[in-house]
Short mmCIF file of C-alpha atoms and ligand atoms in Angstrom, two decimals:
data_model
loop_
_atom_site.label_atom_id
_atom_site.label_comp_id
_atom_site.label_asym_id
_atom_site.label_seq_id
_atom_site.Cartn_x
_atom_site.Cartn_y
_atom_site.Cartn_z
CA UNK B 158 65.30 -39.08 -119.87
CA UNK B 159 63.91 -41.26 -116.65
CA UNK B 160 62.20 -44.00 -117.51
CA UNK B 161 59.10 -44.82 -116.92
CA UNK B 162 58.24 -47.54 -113.87
CA UNK B 163 56.49 -50.93 -115.58
CA UNK B 164 54.60 -52.59 -112.67
CA UNK B 165 55.01 -56.15 -111.65
CA UNK B 166 52.15 -57.59 -113.08
CA UNK B 167 52.20 -55.74 -116.52
CA UNK B 168 55.98 -56.48 -117.03
CA UNK B 169 54.95 -60.14 -118.89
CA UNK B 170 54.31 -58.23 -122.05
CA UNK B 171 55.87 -59.39 -125.15
CA UNK B 172 56.74 -56.31 -126.82
CA UNK B 173 59.13 -55.35 -123.32
CA UNK B 174 61.20 -58.07 -123.58
CA UNK B 175 64.77 -56.56 -124.66
CA UNK B 176 63.57 -53.44 -123.55
CA UNK B 177 64.87 -51.21 -120.44
CA UNK B 178 62.88 -51.08 -118.04
CA UNK B 179 62.12 -49.30 -114.67
CA UNK B 180 60.86 -51.28 -111.62
CA UNK B 181 60.32 -50.45 -108.30
CA UNK B 182 59.12 -52.76 -104.88
CA UNK B 183 60.21 -54.52 -101.74
CA UNK B 184 62.23 -57.39 -101.05
CA UNK B 185 61.08 -60.61 -100.37
CA UNK B 186 64.18 -62.24 -100.60
CA UNK B 187 67.96 -62.63 -101.81
CA UNK B 188 69.95 -65.64 -102.96
CA UNK B 189 73.06 -66.38 -105.05
CA UNK B 190 76.60 -66.45 -105.04
CA UNK B 191 80.10 -64.76 -105.41
CA UNK B 192 79.53 -63.65 -109.25
CA UNK B 193 75.26 -63.75 -109.09
CA UNK B 194 72.78 -62.88 -106.91
CA UNK B 195 68.64 -62.70 -107.51
CA UNK B 196 66.47 -60.54 -105.91
CA UNK B 197 62.90 -61.39 -105.38
CA UNK B 198 60.76 -58.36 -106.03
CA UNK B 199 57.47 -57.83 -105.24
CA UNK B 200 55.46 -54.22 -105.85
CA UNK B 201 51.97 -55.74 -104.77
CA UNK B 202 50.60 -55.22 -108.11
CA UNK B 203 50.59 -58.89 -107.98
CA UNK B 204 50.91 -62.49 -105.87
CA UNK B 205 54.31 -62.87 -108.71
CA UNK B 206 57.38 -61.60 -108.19
CA UNK B 207 60.28 -60.44 -110.32
CA UNK B 208 63.43 -61.63 -110.72
CA UNK B 209 65.62 -59.12 -110.62
CA UNK B 210 69.64 -60.41 -111.41
CA UNK B 211 73.02 -58.58 -110.45
CA UNK B 212 76.19 -59.50 -112.30
CA UNK B 213 78.61 -58.55 -109.34
CA UNK B 214 80.96 -57.86 -111.61
CA UNK B 215 79.35 -55.05 -112.31
CA UNK B 216 78.10 -53.64 -108.92
CA UNK B 217 80.44 -52.73 -105.76
CA UNK B 218 79.14 -55.34 -103.00
CA UNK B 219 79.69 -52.81 -100.07
CA UNK B 220 76.37 -51.01 -102.43
CA UNK B 221 74.29 -54.19 -102.35
CA UNK B 222 74.32 -54.59 -98.32
CA UNK B 223 71.45 -52.38 -97.77
CA UNK B 224 69.33 -55.32 -99.89
CA UNK B 225 67.77 -57.24 -97.70
CA UNK B 226 63.93 -58.88 -97.48
CA UNK B 227 61.62 -55.92 -97.03
CA UNK B 228 64.10 -52.83 -98.37
CA UNK B 229 62.63 -50.68 -100.55
CA UNK B 230 64.18 -50.47 -104.72
CA UNK B 231 64.45 -48.81 -107.60
CA UNK B 232 65.97 -50.74 -110.45
CA UNK B 233 66.40 -50.30 -113.83
CA UNK B 234 67.83 -52.91 -116.31
CA UNK B 235 67.42 -54.94 -119.17
CA UNK B 236 64.09 -56.82 -119.95
CA UNK B 237 64.97 -60.94 -120.61
CA UNK B 238 63.36 -63.81 -120.74
CA UNK B 239 64.70 -65.81 -118.06
CA UNK B 240 66.57 -68.99 -117.92
CA UNK B 241 65.54 -70.22 -114.70
CA UNK B 242 62.66 -71.50 -114.10
CA UNK B 243 59.37 -70.48 -112.32
CA UNK B 244 59.31 -66.90 -113.84
CA UNK B 245 59.08 -66.05 -117.40
CA UNK B 246 61.11 -62.88 -117.59
CA UNK B 247 63.48 -60.92 -115.01
CA UNK B 248 65.83 -57.98 -115.13
CA UNK B 249 69.26 -57.74 -116.12
CA UNK B 250 70.14 -54.94 -113.25
CA UNK B 251 72.29 -51.75 -115.11
CA UNK B 252 71.15 -49.70 -112.06
CA UNK B 253 70.17 -50.38 -108.06
CA UNK B 254 69.01 -47.66 -106.06
CA UNK B 255 67.82 -48.21 -102.20
CA UNK B 256 65.66 -46.03 -101.12
CA UNK B 257 64.57 -47.41 -97.64
CA UNK B 258 66.41 -50.33 -95.49
CA UNK B 259 64.70 -52.82 -93.36
CA UNK B 260 67.40 -53.72 -90.79
CA UNK B 261 67.43 -57.68 -90.68
CA UNK B 262 67.55 -57.57 -86.84
CA UNK B 263 64.72 -55.86 -86.80
CA UNK B 264 62.39 -56.03 -89.29
CA UNK B 265 59.96 -59.02 -88.71
CA UNK B 266 59.03 -60.35 -92.18
CA UNK B 267 62.04 -62.97 -92.61
CA UNK B 268 60.99 -65.79 -93.31
CA UNK B 269 57.73 -67.44 -95.31
CA UNK B 270 55.31 -69.61 -93.40
CA UNK B 271 55.21 -67.53 -90.44
CA UNK B 272 51.80 -68.54 -88.60
CA UNK B 273 48.48 -66.13 -89.33
CA UNK B 274 48.62 -65.60 -85.31
CA UNK B 275 51.75 -63.94 -85.31
CA UNK B 276 51.24 -61.97 -88.47
CA UNK B 277 48.13 -60.66 -86.47
CA UNK B 278 50.29 -59.00 -84.25
CA UNK B 279 52.07 -57.43 -87.08
CA UNK B 280 48.45 -56.32 -88.51
CA UNK B 281 50.73 -53.59 -90.24
CA UNK B 282 53.23 -55.15 -91.97
CA UNK B 283 51.00 -58.32 -93.05
CA UNK B 284 50.34 -56.91 -96.39
CA UNK B 285 53.33 -57.18 -97.54
CA UNK B 286 52.79 -60.96 -96.95
CA UNK B 287 51.95 -63.04 -100.29
CA UNK B 288 48.24 -64.40 -97.88
CA UNK B 289 47.61 -60.79 -96.96
CA UNK B 290 48.20 -59.17 -100.32
CA UNK B 291 45.76 -62.20 -102.68
CA UNK B 292 43.24 -61.29 -99.33
CA UNK B 293 43.39 -57.70 -100.02
CA UNK B 294 43.40 -57.77 -103.67
CA UNK B 295 40.37 -60.13 -103.50
CA UNK B 296 38.71 -57.74 -101.69
CA UNK B 297 39.51 -54.73 -103.56
CA UNK B 298 37.45 -56.36 -106.62
CA UNK B 299 34.59 -58.21 -104.47
CA UNK B 300 34.14 -54.47 -103.85
CA UNK B 301 34.50 -53.56 -106.91
CA UNK B 302 32.05 -56.09 -108.27
CA UNK B 303 29.23 -55.65 -105.81
CA UNK B 304 29.32 -51.87 -107.02
CA UNK B 305 28.78 -53.42 -110.46
CA UNK B 306 26.73 -55.47 -110.06
CA UNK B 307 23.79 -53.20 -108.90
CA UNK B 308 24.89 -50.51 -110.34
CA UNK B 309 24.37 -52.33 -113.74
CA UNK B 310 21.36 -52.81 -112.53
CA UNK B 311 20.03 -49.81 -111.72
CA UNK B 312 20.29 -49.39 -108.13
CA UNK B 313 20.98 -46.25 -106.58
CA UNK B 314 23.86 -46.52 -104.26
CA UNK B 315 23.13 -44.69 -101.33
CA UNK B 316 24.98 -42.97 -98.27
CA UNK B 317 23.37 -43.83 -94.72
CA UNK B 318 24.69 -42.16 -91.49
CA UNK B 319 27.15 -43.75 -89.22
CA UNK B 320 26.12 -41.61 -86.60
CA UNK B 321 22.13 -42.70 -85.48
CA UNK B 322 19.77 -42.31 -82.34
CA UNK B 323 18.18 -45.70 -83.66
CA UNK B 324 18.73 -49.37 -83.20
CA UNK B 325 18.00 -50.93 -86.57
CA UNK B 326 18.46 -54.60 -85.18
CA UNK B 327 16.36 -53.77 -82.12
CA UNK B 328 19.12 -55.85 -80.20
CA UNK B 329 20.71 -53.01 -77.79
CA UNK B 330 24.16 -53.77 -79.18
CA UNK B 331 25.29 -50.22 -79.58
CA UNK B 332 28.40 -48.27 -79.11
CA UNK B 333 27.37 -45.13 -77.49
CA UNK B 334 29.04 -41.81 -79.80
CA UNK B 335 29.08 -39.09 -76.58
CA UNK B 336 31.74 -36.31 -76.10
CA UNK B 337 31.10 -35.90 -72.59
CA UNK B 338 33.17 -36.23 -70.42
CA UNK B 339 32.76 -39.79 -69.03
CA UNK B 340 34.25 -39.41 -65.65
CA UNK B 341 32.33 -36.26 -64.65
CA UNK B 342 28.48 -36.94 -66.40
CA UNK B 343 26.16 -34.43 -66.43
CA UNK B 344 23.04 -35.60 -64.49
CA UNK B 345 19.69 -34.94 -64.56
CA UNK B 346 17.49 -34.46 -61.40
CA UNK B 347 16.52 -37.86 -61.02
CA UNK B 348 20.35 -39.06 -60.98
CA UNK B 349 19.89 -40.00 -65.36
CA UNK B 350 22.77 -38.60 -66.92
CA UNK B 351 21.31 -35.15 -68.80
CA UNK B 352 22.11 -36.51 -72.45
CA UNK B 353 20.28 -32.84 -73.33
CA UNK B 354 24.08 -32.09 -72.37
CA UNK B 355 25.87 -34.02 -75.30
CA UNK B 356 26.99 -32.87 -78.50
CA UNK B 357 23.93 -34.27 -80.23
CA UNK B 358 21.31 -33.20 -77.57
CA UNK B 359 20.43 -36.39 -77.13
CA UNK B 360 21.68 -40.25 -76.73
CA UNK B 361 23.33 -41.56 -79.75
CA UNK B 362 25.09 -44.83 -81.26
CA UNK B 363 27.10 -45.98 -83.88
CA UNK B 364 24.83 -48.02 -86.91
CA UNK B 365 24.73 -51.40 -86.86
CA UNK B 366 22.69 -51.44 -89.99
CA UNK B 367 21.73 -48.65 -92.91
CA UNK B 368 18.32 -50.55 -93.54
CA UNK B 369 15.97 -47.70 -92.05
CA UNK B 370 17.35 -45.32 -93.84
CA UNK B 371 17.87 -47.63 -96.61
CA UNK B 372 13.95 -48.02 -96.44
CA UNK B 373 13.87 -44.62 -97.20
CA UNK B 374 15.46 -44.65 -99.97
CA UNK B 375 13.97 -47.83 -101.82
CA UNK B 376 10.36 -46.12 -101.42
CA UNK B 377 11.42 -43.42 -102.92
CA UNK B 378 14.24 -44.09 -106.12
CA UNK B 379 12.89 -47.92 -105.79
CA UNK B 380 15.91 -49.71 -105.44
CA UNK B 381 19.36 -48.17 -103.82
CA UNK B 382 22.10 -50.79 -102.15
CA UNK B 383 24.25 -49.10 -99.39
CA UNK B 384 28.17 -50.21 -98.91
CA UNK B 385 29.71 -49.11 -95.43
CA UNK B 386 30.93 -49.92 -92.21
CA UNK B 387 28.75 -50.87 -88.93
CA UNK B 388 29.27 -51.61 -85.49
CA UNK B 389 28.07 -54.27 -83.00
CA UNK B 390 29.34 -53.99 -79.74
CA UNK B 391 28.54 -58.01 -79.16
CA UNK B 392 30.80 -59.88 -76.94
CA UNK B 393 31.53 -62.61 -79.75
CA UNK B 394 34.71 -63.65 -79.76
CA UNK B 395 34.82 -66.15 -82.67
CA UNK B 396 36.26 -66.66 -86.02
CA UNK B 397 32.96 -64.85 -87.71
CA UNK B 398 32.01 -61.49 -85.74
CA UNK B 399 33.63 -58.59 -85.80
CA UNK B 400 32.71 -55.28 -83.76
CA UNK B 401 32.96 -53.10 -86.85
CA UNK B 402 32.36 -54.89 -90.11
CA UNK B 403 31.51 -53.49 -93.68
CA UNK B 404 27.99 -54.83 -94.83
CA UNK B 405 26.21 -54.50 -98.93
CA UNK B 406 22.44 -53.87 -98.02
CA UNK B 407 20.03 -53.43 -100.91
CA UNK B 408 16.43 -52.60 -100.01
CA UNK B 409 13.76 -52.57 -103.40
CA UNK B 410 10.59 -50.93 -103.91
CA UNK B 411 7.84 -53.84 -104.95
CA UNK B 412 9.75 -56.84 -103.90
CA UNK B 413 8.46 -59.42 -102.09
CA UNK B 414 10.23 -62.54 -100.52
CA UNK B 415 10.44 -64.22 -103.57
CA UNK B 416 12.26 -61.19 -105.20
CA UNK B 417 14.62 -60.95 -102.54
CA UNK B 418 15.80 -64.62 -102.50
CA UNK B 419 16.61 -64.07 -106.15
CA UNK B 420 18.33 -61.08 -105.86
CA UNK B 421 20.41 -62.39 -102.98
CA UNK B 422 21.44 -65.22 -105.06
CA UNK B 423 22.35 -63.51 -108.50
CA UNK B 424 24.17 -61.35 -106.37
CA UNK B 425 26.47 -63.73 -104.85
CA UNK B 426 27.24 -65.80 -107.70
CA UNK B 427 27.88 -62.85 -109.75
CA UNK B 428 30.63 -61.88 -106.89
CA UNK B 429 32.20 -65.20 -106.59
CA UNK B 430 32.07 -65.58 -110.50
CA UNK B 431 33.61 -62.26 -111.02
CA UNK B 432 36.62 -62.71 -107.88
CA UNK B 433 36.93 -66.11 -109.88
CA UNK B 434 37.60 -64.54 -113.45
CA UNK B 435 39.59 -61.79 -111.98
CA UNK B 436 41.61 -62.61 -108.96
CA UNK B 437 42.87 -66.38 -110.41
CA UNK B 438 46.77 -65.91 -109.26
CA UNK B 439 45.54 -64.62 -106.16
CA UNK B 440 42.88 -67.19 -105.82
CA UNK B 441 44.80 -70.41 -107.05
CA UNK B 442 47.75 -69.03 -104.13
CA UNK B 443 45.44 -69.56 -101.49
CA UNK B 444 43.95 -72.83 -102.63
CA UNK B 445 47.62 -74.21 -103.18
CA UNK B 446 48.61 -72.70 -99.21
CA UNK B 447 45.96 -73.10 -97.25
CA UNK B 448 42.72 -75.18 -98.61
CA UNK B 449 42.56 -77.02 -101.63
CA UNK B 450 39.09 -76.98 -101.93
CA UNK B 451 38.53 -73.57 -102.07
CA UNK B 452 38.37 -73.32 -106.02
CA UNK B 453 36.07 -76.58 -106.59
CA UNK B 454 33.58 -74.75 -103.53
CA UNK B 455 33.93 -71.15 -105.22
CA UNK B 456 32.94 -72.94 -108.73
CA UNK B 457 30.44 -75.46 -106.95
CA UNK B 458 28.82 -72.30 -105.56
CA UNK B 459 27.86 -71.23 -109.44
CA UNK B 460 26.73 -74.73 -110.77
CA UNK B 461 24.09 -75.35 -108.43
CA UNK B 462 20.42 -73.17 -107.49
CA UNK B 463 20.65 -72.91 -103.43
CA UNK B 464 17.67 -74.95 -101.70
CA UNK B 465 15.04 -72.55 -100.41
CA UNK B 466 13.54 -74.00 -97.02
CA UNK B 467 11.31 -72.78 -94.63
CA UNK B 468 12.65 -72.51 -90.98
CA UNK B 469 9.99 -75.28 -89.87
CA UNK B 470 11.63 -78.05 -92.14
CA UNK B 471 14.78 -76.89 -91.45
CA UNK B 472 14.06 -77.82 -87.95
CA UNK B 473 12.64 -81.02 -88.63
CA UNK B 474 15.79 -82.21 -90.19
CA UNK B 475 17.85 -81.37 -87.66
CA UNK B 476 15.91 -82.98 -85.47
CA UNK B 477 16.21 -86.20 -87.18
CA UNK B 478 19.85 -85.53 -88.66
CA UNK B 479 20.52 -87.92 -85.34
CA UNK B 480 23.59 -85.24 -84.51
CA UNK B 481 24.23 -84.86 -80.88
CA UNK B 482 24.49 -80.92 -81.55
CA UNK B 483 26.41 -78.84 -78.27
CA UNK B 484 22.97 -76.18 -79.12
CA UNK B 485 20.54 -78.53 -78.71
CA UNK B 486 17.26 -77.37 -81.35
CA UNK B 487 13.95 -77.18 -81.49
CA UNK B 488 11.39 -74.78 -82.77
CA UNK B 489 12.03 -70.87 -81.29
CA UNK B 490 15.73 -71.64 -81.17
CA UNK B 491 17.57 -69.50 -83.25
CA UNK B 492 20.14 -71.39 -85.10
CA UNK B 493 23.84 -71.23 -84.42
CA UNK B 494 26.35 -71.98 -86.39
CA UNK B 495 26.66 -75.69 -86.24
CA UNK B 496 23.01 -76.43 -87.18
CA UNK B 497 23.70 -73.85 -90.37
CA UNK B 498 26.64 -76.13 -91.01
CA UNK B 499 25.04 -78.86 -90.61
CA UNK B 500 21.99 -78.08 -92.59
CA UNK B 501 24.03 -76.60 -95.82
CA UNK B 502 27.93 -78.74 -95.73
CA UNK B 503 26.36 -83.01 -94.29
CA UNK B 504 22.39 -82.94 -95.74
CA UNK B 505 21.69 -80.37 -98.76
CA UNK B 506 25.96 -80.19 -99.81
CA UNK B 507 25.22 -76.88 -101.26
CA UNK B 508 24.15 -73.74 -100.01
CA UNK B 509 20.55 -72.98 -98.11
CA UNK B 510 18.35 -70.02 -98.13
CA UNK B 511 15.85 -70.80 -94.61
CA UNK B 512 12.48 -68.62 -94.42
CA UNK B 513 9.69 -67.80 -92.39
CA UNK B 514 11.95 -68.11 -88.61
CA UNK B 515 9.86 -67.22 -85.69
CA UNK B 516 8.71 -63.86 -85.12
CA UNK B 517 10.59 -63.97 -81.49
CA UNK B 518 14.32 -64.70 -82.79
CA UNK B 519 13.95 -61.65 -85.79
CA UNK B 520 13.58 -58.21 -85.91
CA UNK B 521 10.23 -55.84 -85.42
CA UNK B 522 10.12 -54.93 -89.14
CA UNK B 523 9.62 -58.06 -90.60
CA UNK B 524 6.09 -58.88 -92.96
CA UNK B 525 4.34 -60.79 -89.96
CA UNK B 526 3.07 -64.42 -92.15
CA UNK B 527 -0.42 -65.32 -91.27
CA UNK B 528 0.14 -67.90 -88.69
CA UNK B 529 0.69 -65.18 -86.01
CA UNK B 530 4.35 -67.32 -85.78
CA UNK B 531 6.39 -66.72 -88.30
CA UNK B 532 7.99 -63.65 -90.49
CA UNK B 533 9.07 -63.45 -93.54
CA UNK B 534 12.79 -63.79 -93.14
CA UNK B 535 15.30 -65.23 -95.89
CA UNK B 536 18.98 -65.69 -93.99
CA UNK B 537 21.51 -67.33 -96.66
CA UNK B 538 23.79 -69.77 -94.97
CA UNK B 539 27.07 -71.22 -96.82
CA UNK B 540 29.24 -73.61 -96.78
CA UNK B 541 31.92 -73.15 -94.05
CA UNK B 542 30.24 -69.87 -93.11
CA UNK B 543 26.80 -70.21 -91.75
CA UNK B 544 24.86 -66.47 -91.94
CA UNK B 545 26.98 -64.68 -95.10
CA UNK B 546 23.29 -62.74 -95.66
CA UNK B 547 20.51 -62.31 -93.59
CA UNK B 548 17.21 -60.35 -94.67
CA UNK B 549 13.53 -60.36 -94.96
CA UNK B 550 10.42 -58.92 -96.94
CA UNK B 551 9.64 -55.41 -94.77
CA UNK B 552 5.92 -55.07 -92.74
CA UNK B 553 4.30 -52.89 -95.09
CA UNK B 554 1.02 -52.30 -93.25
CA UNK B 555 1.15 -49.34 -90.68
CA UNK B 556 -1.13 -50.90 -87.71
CA UNK B 557 0.75 -54.10 -87.95
CA UNK B 558 4.50 -52.63 -87.70
CA UNK B 559 2.79 -50.23 -85.10
CA UNK B 560 1.33 -52.65 -82.99
CA UNK B 561 4.47 -54.92 -83.23
CA UNK B 562 6.29 -51.94 -82.11
CA UNK B 563 4.59 -51.06 -78.81
CA UNK B 564 4.77 -55.12 -78.24
CA UNK B 565 8.20 -55.17 -78.08
CA UNK B 566 8.11 -51.82 -76.29
CA UNK B 567 10.63 -49.85 -78.44
CA UNK B 568 10.41 -46.02 -78.14
CA UNK B 569 7.73 -44.95 -80.63
CA UNK B 570 8.72 -41.46 -80.67
CA UNK B 571 12.43 -42.42 -82.09
CA UNK B 572 10.88 -43.91 -84.77
CA UNK B 573 8.19 -41.45 -86.08
CA UNK B 574 10.69 -41.14 -89.03
CA UNK B 575 10.55 -44.81 -90.28
CA UNK B 576 6.84 -45.57 -89.68
CA UNK B 577 6.12 -42.17 -92.66
CA UNK B 578 7.06 -44.96 -94.92
CA UNK B 579 4.21 -46.88 -93.90
CA UNK B 580 1.58 -43.64 -93.29
CA UNK B 581 2.26 -41.96 -96.78
CA UNK B 582 2.72 -44.68 -99.96
CA UNK B 583 3.63 -47.48 -98.65
CA UNK B 584 4.21 -50.15 -100.45
CA UNK B 585 5.78 -54.18 -100.66
CA UNK B 586 9.54 -53.66 -100.19
CA UNK B 587 12.17 -56.17 -99.35
CA UNK B 588 15.94 -56.43 -98.53
CA UNK B 589 18.96 -57.76 -97.01
CA UNK B 590 22.54 -56.96 -95.33
CA UNK B 591 25.59 -59.10 -96.71
CA UNK B 592 28.44 -59.35 -94.13
CA UNK B 593 31.24 -58.22 -96.55
CA UNK B 594 33.96 -59.73 -94.89
CA UNK B 595 32.34 -62.91 -94.46
CA UNK B 596 31.76 -63.16 -98.35
CA UNK B 597 35.63 -62.80 -98.64
CA UNK B 598 36.12 -65.34 -96.28
CA UNK B 599 34.07 -67.74 -98.48
CA UNK B 600 35.83 -66.50 -101.72
CA UNK B 601 39.79 -66.71 -99.79
CA UNK B 602 39.25 -69.69 -97.96
CA UNK B 603 40.87 -68.21 -95.61
CA UNK B 604 38.53 -70.09 -91.72
CA UNK B 605 39.20 -66.50 -89.01
CA UNK B 606 37.90 -63.30 -90.23
CA UNK B 607 40.29 -61.49 -88.28
CA UNK B 608 42.57 -62.08 -91.86
CA UNK B 609 40.42 -59.95 -94.60
CA UNK B 610 40.21 -56.71 -92.49
CA UNK B 611 42.52 -54.96 -92.27
CA UNK B 612 42.60 -54.02 -88.71
CA UNK B 613 39.95 -56.53 -87.10
CA UNK B 614 37.86 -54.54 -83.98
CA UNK B 615 37.13 -57.44 -81.10
CA UNK B 616 36.42 -58.35 -77.78
CA UNK B 617 39.08 -56.50 -75.84
CA UNK B 618 41.52 -55.54 -79.14
CA UNK B 619 41.01 -52.23 -80.96
CA UNK B 620 45.14 -52.13 -81.64
CA UNK B 621 46.82 -50.63 -84.30
O1 4AD S 778 21.53 -60.72 -89.65
P1 4AD S 778 21.78 -59.26 -90.18
O2 4AD S 778 21.81 -58.77 -88.59
O3 4AD S 778 20.99 -58.35 -90.87
C1 4AD S 778 20.83 -57.03 -90.50
O4 4AD S 778 21.81 -56.16 -90.11
C2 4AD S 778 19.69 -56.53 -91.22
N1 4AD S 778 19.57 -54.99 -91.41
C3 4AD S 778 20.45 -56.92 -92.95
C4 4AD S 778 18.93 -55.99 -93.93
O5 4AD S 778 18.10 -56.35 -94.35
N2 4AD S 778 19.11 -54.37 -94.82
O6 4AD S 778 23.16 -58.49 -90.59
C5 4AD S 778 23.71 -58.65 -92.08
C6 4AD S 778 25.13 -59.87 -92.22
C7 4AD S 778 24.68 -61.15 -91.37
O7 4AD S 778 23.91 -61.89 -92.66
C8 4AD S 778 26.44 -61.38 -91.83
O8 4AD S 778 26.82 -61.47 -92.72
C9 4AD S 778 27.00 -59.61 -91.43
O9 4AD S 778 25.97 -58.97 -91.75
N3 4AD S 778 26.79 -59.64 -89.41
C10 4AD S 778 28.20 -59.65 -89.52
N4 4AD S 778 30.11 -59.93 -90.44
C11 4AD S 778 30.62 -59.73 -88.97
N5 4AD S 778 30.05 -59.20 -87.80
C12 4AD S 778 29.10 -59.48 -86.99
N6 4AD S 778 29.25 -59.17 -85.80
C13 4AD S 778 28.39 -59.58 -88.38
N7 4AD S 778 26.88 -59.86 -87.89
C14 4AD S 778 26.45 -59.25 -88.54
MG1 MG S 779 21.18 -62.38 -89.12
#
C-alpha cells in the first residue's frame, strides 16, 4: 500500500510519532559524516525544514550522490522525536527517491544569505528561499484576510475591467492597449493615428483603478470591493512604486468621509491582526533576519487609534518642524514620502489619516468642500511606507462634478456612463484604494516593493 504524503507543516502531530511517514520536498542543505547524513527538507508549506536522517549502513553511497541542495526528493521512514537541537521530530529514512537533481555547478541558490539584489535576478527561483517563502505565504494570508473582512461585512466582490477607455485618476499615466502594427500605423487625414481601425475601434488602456466602475457597483449593490491588478506608466523608480500592482478598492453608498476613515482603520487593523495570528512563524523569521522591530511595529498599529488631521494642519506642523526637507513644503504642494514619514514616524509616532487636501493635487471625482479650495480626500500614512491608502468622499452633485470635469478639460463624452450615477438617484458615497504590495511591505518589514510581488514590473524592467 502506498503511504499518503504528509506536508511538513502537518508533521508535528503527536499521533504521527512512531509511525511510517511519506514526505516530499526540496533539499535545502545536506551535511554529515561517514556514518550518518542529515538532510534539511523543505516543501514550501512552512518556513520550518524537516530533518531527514540517513543511516549510511542502510544505503548505497552512490545512490545518495544526487542529493544536493535544490534536488527534489520523496522520502519514507519512521518519524521519531529528534535528539538534535532545532527541531522536535525527524525522519529516519528507509527509502529515498530523487525526483530531480540540481547540478551544484548550475543551481544558483547554494549558500544561505544571498543578497536580495542577487535574488531579484533569480526571481524565478527565489520563492524557494526562506525569505521569499515567508513573504509569499504572508501575501496569500493577507489576500484571504481581505476577502474575509469584506465578506463578513456584507460587501460584494466586484470584478472591474482591466482594459478600459477611461482614465480614473486623470493623471494620464496609462499603458495603451492596441493590436495595431506599431511600425505601420493607419493614419487619419489629419495625420493622427486612426484608432477606429484598432481592435476596439477606439483608444484603450490598462486600468489605473477600478473605482469608477466600483461606484456603479456601490450605487446599486450598496457596498462593494474590488481586488485586482492595476497598471501605472509613471516613471517612478522608488522602493514603493510598481508599474503593475494589486489594489483593493471598497466603495460604499451612504458613507461620508468619517465612515470611510473608520472603515479604512478597521480594515488595516484586521489585516495586520490576521497576519500576526496566522503567519507567526514567518513573521518571527522576518523579524529575526531583517528587522527586529517588525513585530513591535505591527502590534503598535493595533493598539493605537490613527491620528486624523486636515492637510492644512499637517503643512503647519511640517513648516514648524525646523527640519530641512529635500522637497520644501508649503500649502498646495503634494506631500513627498519624507514629509509623510516625518508626520508619522517623528511627530505623531503613529499612523495618520490626512484629510481635506487642496483640490488641484487630487482627482476630479472628490467631494468639494465649502471653502472652494479643498476636497474631502483622505490618505492613510504609515510608518516606513508613507501613503498606504488613498481615498475620498465622492462628489455626488451632478452640477459640481460636471463643472470640475470641464475645468480640467476631461473629455466629457468618455464619462457619460459615470455621470449617470449622479443623474439617476445620486447618493453620498465614499471609498478608497489600498495598495496590496504596500500592505505586504508593512507586514513583512521588507524595504523594497520589488521583493513582495512575484515578478516586479518597473521602468526598464519586465524580466521573466
Ligand atoms: O492614491 P491612488 O492613486 O488612488 C486611487 O487609485 C483611487 N482611485 C482609489 C480609490 O479611491 N478607490 O492609489 C491608491 C493606493 C495608494 O495609496 C497606494 O497604496 C497604491 O494604491 N499605489 C501604488 N502601489 C504601488 N505602486 C504604485 N505605482 C502605486 N500607486 C498607487
Ligand atoms: Mg494617492
